[in-house]
Amino acid sequence: MTFGSHIRERREALRGDDPSFSLRQVAQRVGIEPAYLSKVERGQVAPPSEATIRRIAAELSEEPDLLLAMAGKVSRELQEIIMRRPQLFAELLRQLRSAPDHALLRIVREVRDGNW
Amino acid sequence: MTFGSHIRERREALRGDDPSFSLRQVAQRVGIEPAYLSKVERGQVAPPSEATIRRIAAELSEEPDLLLAMAGKVSRELQEIIMRRPQLFAELLRQLRSAPDHALLRIVREVRDGNW
DNA sequence: TGTCATGTGTACTACATAGTACACACTTGG
DNA sequence: CCAAGTGTGTACTATGTAGTACACATGACA
């Protein structure tokens, strides 16, 4: 599923019980031209900028990180976390590339619970 | 220390016992114009692309991840690791943003030693 | 003293990114 | 039947990215 078809499906689902989720009205609330959103949804142009993707995510109640990933991007915020300690995070990420989900979740939980 | 001044210092240090580390010769081995490398080293233009930074890192025996970070970038390879499981890695990175170095190292070591 | 290598200034370029502006055709409710 | 709202095609644009090409001035050394 591409970025475009994903947000199109999401928007059409929301329009089911709220007609204000027409392409034009969503475009207006997001702050872009309807023609542009149309092309984005059909994958006729590359996905928008991070800022625009975030506004789309908010409008469609989607996870920004997920939409950004579908658009082939990683949020600038996360990139900055990595850039402060590039070697450490580089090794960590490479180490975790093929770790199973539950291992990642376990680390998240343990760090959050302050066992460090 | 900026990207430019860092690689300039590194290059000049290497030139100490090897005159083949002149700006022109390094530029040639890296595959870019000397004038361009000059501007990059003095911060007169934005840092080069990831591919060029990698070739510079190899030439100067530096860590690619470190140079990329100094250039305000995160390697495409790491970004792709994140994009495969964006939510999990997003939460993990935010969780670890202010964790001390030794905590990160400990995770790296434990994952590598297969306690997962 | 000339030539060779050094670093740098100026001008230019190709391609990508991130959109806007406007016109068009369809359909649908009053 | 017509006016309003819908999605889309075409054309255009501003800014950023990632450099190249060439000329110039300086210093060393043979």
Coordinates of C-alpha atoms (C1' of nucleotides) in Angstrom, one line a residue:
Chain A
M1 CA 0.0 0.0 0.0
T2 CA 1.4 3.3 -1.1
F3 CA 1.2 6.6 0.8
G4 CA -1.3 8.0 -1.7
S5 CA -3.7 5.1 -1.8
H6 CA -3.5 4.7 2.0
I7 CA -4.7 8.3 2.7
R8 CA -7.3 8.1 0.0
E9 CA -8.8 5.0 1.6
R10 CA -8.6 6.5 5.0
R11 CA -10.3 9.7 3.8
E12 CA -13.0 7.8 2.0
A13 CA -13.7 5.8 5.1
L14 CA -14.0 8.9 7.2
R15 CA -16.3 10.4 4.6
G16 CA -18.7 7.5 5.2
D17 CA -20.2 9.2 8.3
D18 CA -19.0 12.7 7.7
P19 CA -19.3 14.4 4.2
S20 CA -16.8 17.1 5.3
F21 CA -14.1 14.6 4.3
S22 CA -14.4 15.4 0.6
L23 CA -11.1 15.9 -1.1
R24 CA -11.7 19.6 -1.5
Q25 CA -12.6 20.2 2.1
V26 CA -9.8 18.1 3.5
A27 CA -7.4 20.0 1.2
Q28 CA -8.6 23.3 2.4
R29 CA -8.3 22.3 6.1
V30 CA -4.8 20.9 5.5
G31 CA -3.9 24.1 3.6
I32 CA -3.1 22.8 0.1
E33 CA -4.7 22.9 -3.3
P34 CA -7.3 20.3 -4.0
A35 CA -5.6 19.4 -7.3
Y36 CA -2.4 18.8 -5.4
L37 CA -4.1 16.5 -2.9
S38 CA -5.8 14.6 -5.8
K39 CA -2.4 14.0 -7.4
V40 CA -0.8 13.0 -4.1
E41 CA -3.6 10.5 -3.4
R42 CA -3.3 8.9 -6.8
G43 CA 0.5 8.8 -6.5
Q44 CA 0.9 11.1 -9.5
V45 CA 3.4 13.2 -7.7
A46 CA 5.8 12.5 -4.9
P47 CA 4.5 12.6 -1.3
P48 CA 4.4 16.1 0.3
S49 CA 6.8 17.6 2.8
E50 CA 7.1 16.4 6.4
A51 CA 5.1 19.4 7.6
T52 CA 2.3 18.8 5.2
I53 CA 2.2 15.1 6.0
R54 CA 1.9 15.9 9.7
R55 CA -1.1 18.1 9.0
I56 CA -2.7 15.4 6.9
A57 CA -2.1 12.9 9.7
A58 CA -3.8 15.2 12.2
E59 CA -6.7 15.7 9.9
L60 CA -7.2 12.0 9.3
S61 CA -6.3 10.9 12.9
E62 CA -3.4 8.9 11.7
E63 CA 0.0 8.3 13.2
P64 CA 2.5 10.8 11.8
D65 CA 5.4 8.4 12.1
L66 CA 3.5 5.8 10.1
L67 CA 2.5 8.2 7.3
L68 CA 6.0 9.6 7.1
A69 CA 7.4 6.0 6.7
M70 CA 4.9 5.3 3.9
A71 CA 6.2 8.5 2.3
G72 CA 9.8 7.2 2.6
K73 CA 10.7 9.7 5.2
V74 CA 11.9 9.7 8.9
S75 CA 10.8 12.6 11.0
R76 CA 13.4 15.3 11.5
E77 CA 12.9 15.0 15.2
L78 CA 14.0 11.4 15.2
Q79 CA 16.9 12.2 12.9
E80 CA 18.1 14.8 15.4
I81 CA 18.0 12.3 18.3
I82 CA 20.3 10.0 16.2
M83 CA 22.6 12.8 15.2
R84 CA 23.5 13.7 18.7
R85 CA 25.1 10.3 19.2
P86 CA 25.4 8.9 15.7
Q87 CA 27.7 6.0 16.4
L88 CA 25.8 4.7 19.3
F89 CA 22.4 4.9 17.7
A90 CA 23.8 3.6 14.4
E91 CA 25.1 0.5 16.1
L92 CA 21.9 0.1 18.1
L93 CA 19.7 0.3 15.0
R94 CA 21.8 -2.1 13.0
Q95 CA 21.7 -4.5 15.9
L96 CA 18.0 -4.2 16.2
R97 CA 17.3 -4.4 12.4
S98 CA 16.2 -8.1 12.6
A99 CA 15.2 -8.3 16.2
P100 CA 11.6 -9.4 16.6
D101 CA 9.0 -6.8 17.6
H102 CA 8.6 -8.1 21.1
A103 CA 12.2 -7.6 21.8
L104 CA 11.9 -3.9 20.8
L105 CA 8.8 -3.6 22.9
R106 CA 10.6 -5.1 25.8
I107 CA 13.4 -2.6 25.6
V108 CA 10.9 0.3 25.3
R109 CA 9.2 -0.9 28.4
E110 CA 12.3 -1.5 30.4
V111 CA 13.7 1.9 29.6
R112 CA 10.4 3.5 30.4
D113 CA 10.1 1.8 33.7
G114 CA 13.5 3.1 34.5
N115 CA 15.6 0.0 34.9
W116 CA 18.6 1.9 33.5
Chain B
M1 CA 33.0 22.0 15.1
T2 CA 31.3 22.1 11.7
F3 CA 31.5 19.4 9.0
G4 CA 33.8 21.6 6.8
S5 CA 36.3 22.6 9.4
H6 CA 36.4 19.1 10.8
I7 CA 37.4 17.4 7.5
R8 CA 39.8 20.3 6.8
E9 CA 41.6 19.6 10.1
R10 CA 41.5 15.9 9.5
R11 CA 42.9 16.3 6.0
E12 CA 45.7 18.6 7.2
A13 CA 46.6 16.3 10.0
L14 CA 47.0 13.4 7.5
R15 CA 49.0 15.6 5.1
G16 CA 51.5 16.0 8.0
D17 CA 53.2 12.7 7.1
D18 CA 51.7 12.2 3.6
P19 CA 51.7 15.1 1.1
S20 CA 49.2 13.3 -1.1
F21 CA 46.5 14.7 1.2
S22 CA 46.5 18.0 -0.5
L23 CA 43.1 19.4 -1.2
R24 CA 43.5 18.8 -4.9
Q25 CA 44.6 15.2 -4.7
V26 CA 42.0 14.3 -2.1
A27 CA 39.4 15.9 -4.3
Q28 CA 40.5 13.9 -7.3
R29 CA 40.5 10.6 -5.3
V30 CA 37.1 11.4 -4.0
G31 CA 35.9 12.3 -7.4
I32 CA 34.9 15.9 -7.0
E33 CA 36.2 19.3 -8.2
P34 CA 38.9 20.9 -6.0
A35 CA 37.1 24.2 -6.0
Y36 CA 34.0 22.4 -4.6
L37 CA 36.0 20.6 -1.8
S38 CA 37.5 23.9 -1.0
K39 CA 34.1 25.5 -0.5
V40 CA 32.8 22.6 1.4
E41 CA 35.8 22.7 3.8
R42 CA 35.3 26.4 4.5
G43 CA 31.5 25.9 4.9
Q44 CA 30.9 28.2 1.9
V45 CA 28.4 25.7 0.6
A46 CA 26.1 23.1 2.2
P47 CA 27.7 19.7 2.9
P48 CA 27.8 17.2 0.0
S49 CA 25.4 14.3 -0.7
E50 CA 25.5 11.1 1.4
A51 CA 27.4 9.2 -1.3
T52 CA 30.1 11.9 -1.5
I53 CA 30.4 12.1 2.3
R54 CA 30.9 8.4 2.4
R55 CA 33.8 8.6 -0.1
I56 CA 35.3 11.4 1.9
A57 CA 35.0 9.4 5.1
A58 CA 36.7 6.4 3.4
E59 CA 39.5 8.7 2.1
L60 CA 40.1 10.3 5.5
S61 CA 39.6 7.1 7.5
E62 CA 36.7 8.6 9.4
E63 CA 33.4 7.1 10.6
P64 CA 30.7 7.7 7.9
D65 CA 27.9 7.9 10.5
L66 CA 29.8 10.6 12.4
L67 CA 30.5 12.7 9.3
L68 CA 27.0 12.3 8.1
A69 CA 25.7 13.6 11.5
M70 CA 28.0 16.6 11.3
A71 CA 26.5 17.3 7.9
G72 CA 23.0 17.2 9.5
K73 CA 22.1 13.8 7.8
V74 CA 21.2 10.3 8.9
S75 CA 22.2 7.5 6.5
R76 CA 19.6 6.2 4.2
E77 CA 20.4 2.7 5.5
L78 CA 19.4 3.6 9.1
Q79 CA 16.3 5.5 7.9
E80 CA 15.2 2.3 6.1
I81 CA 15.6 0.3 9.2
I82 CA 13.3 2.7 11.0
M83 CA 10.8 2.9 8.2
R84 CA 10.1 -0.8 8.3
R85 CA 8.7 -0.5 11.9
P86 CA 8.2 3.2 12.3
Q87 CA 6.1 3.3 15.4
L88 CA 8.3 0.9 17.4
F89 CA 11.5 2.6 16.5
A90 CA 10.0 6.0 17.0
E91 CA 9.0 5.2 20.5
L92 CA 12.3 3.5 21.2
L93 CA 14.3 6.5 20.0
R94 CA 12.2 9.0 22.0
Q95 CA 12.5 6.8 25.0
L96 CA 16.3 6.7 24.6
R97 CA 16.8 10.4 23.7
S98 CA 18.0 11.3 27.2
A99 CA 19.3 7.9 28.3
P100 CA 23.0 8.0 29.2
D101 CA 25.5 6.5 26.8
H102 CA 26.2 3.6 29.0
A103 CA 22.6 2.5 28.9
L104 CA 22.7 2.5 25.1
L105 CA 25.9 0.6 25.1
R106 CA 24.4 -1.9 27.5
I107 CA 21.4 -2.5 25.2
V108 CA 23.7 -2.9 22.2
R109 CA 25.8 -5.5 24.1
E110 CA 22.8 -7.4 25.4
V111 CA 21.2 -7.6 22.0
R112 CA 24.4 -8.6 20.4
D113 CA 25.0 -11.4 22.9
G114 CA 21.6 -12.7 22.1
N115 CA 19.7 -12.3 25.4
W116 CA 16.6 -11.7 23.4
Chain C
dT1 C1' 63.2 32.2 -13.8
dG2 C1' 59.9 29.5 -15.4
dT3 C1' 56.8 25.8 -14.4
dC4 C1' 54.3 23.1 -11.4
dA5 C1' 51.2 22.3 -7.7
dT6 C1' 48.5 24.6 -4.3
dG7 C1' 44.1 26.7 -2.7
dT8 C1' 40.2 29.9 -4.1
dG9 C1' 36.8 33.2 -6.6
dT10 C1' 33.1 33.6 -10.0
dA11 C1' 29.8 31.9 -13.0
dC12 C1' 26.9 28.6 -14.4
dT13 C1' 23.9 24.3 -14.6
dA14 C1' 20.8 20.0 -14.2
dC15 C1' 17.7 17.9 -11.5
dA16 C1' 14.6 17.4 -7.5
dT17 C1' 11.3 19.3 -4.2
dA18 C1' 7.0 21.1 -3.1
dG19 C1' 3.9 23.0 -4.4
dT20 C1' 0.1 27.0 -7.0
dA21 C1' -3.4 28.6 -10.4
dC22 C1' -7.0 27.8 -13.4
dA23 C1' -9.9 25.5 -16.4
dC24 C1' -12.7 21.4 -17.2
dA25 C1' -16.2 17.7 -16.9
dC26 C1' -19.4 15.2 -14.0
dT27 C1' -23.4 14.7 -10.7
dT28 C1' -26.7 15.8 -7.7
dG29 C1' -30.0 18.0 -4.7
dG30 C1' -33.6 22.0 -4.7
Chain D
dC1 C1' -32.6 22.9 -15.2
dC2 C1' -29.1 25.1 -12.9
dA3 C1' -26.0 26.1 -9.2
dA4 C1' -23.0 24.2 -6.2
dG5 C1' -19.8 21.0 -5.0
dT6 C1' -16.9 17.1 -6.6
dG7 C1' -12.5 15.2 -8.5
dT8 C1' -8.9 15.9 -12.1
dG9 C1' -5.9 17.6 -16.3
dT10 C1' -2.5 21.0 -17.8
dA11 C1' 0.7 24.5 -17.2
dC12 C1' 3.7 26.9 -14.5
dT13 C1' 7.0 28.3 -10.6
dA14 C1' 10.2 29.2 -6.7
dT15 C1' 13.6 27.2 -4.0
dG16 C1' 17.0 23.8 -2.8
dT17 C1' 20.5 20.3 -3.9
dA18 C1' 24.7 19.0 -5.7
dG19 C1' 27.6 19.9 -8.0
dT20 C1' 31.0 21.5 -12.8
dA21 C1' 34.2 24.6 -15.4
dC22 C1' 37.6 27.8 -15.7
dA23 C1' 40.4 31.5 -14.4
dC24 C1' 43.3 33.5 -11.0
dA25 C1' 47.0 34.4 -7.4
dT26 C1' 50.5 32.4 -4.6
dG27 C1' 54.5 29.9 -3.3
dA28 C1' 58.2 26.4 -3.9
dC29 C1' 61.9 24.2 -6.1
dA30 C1' 65.2 22.9 -9.7

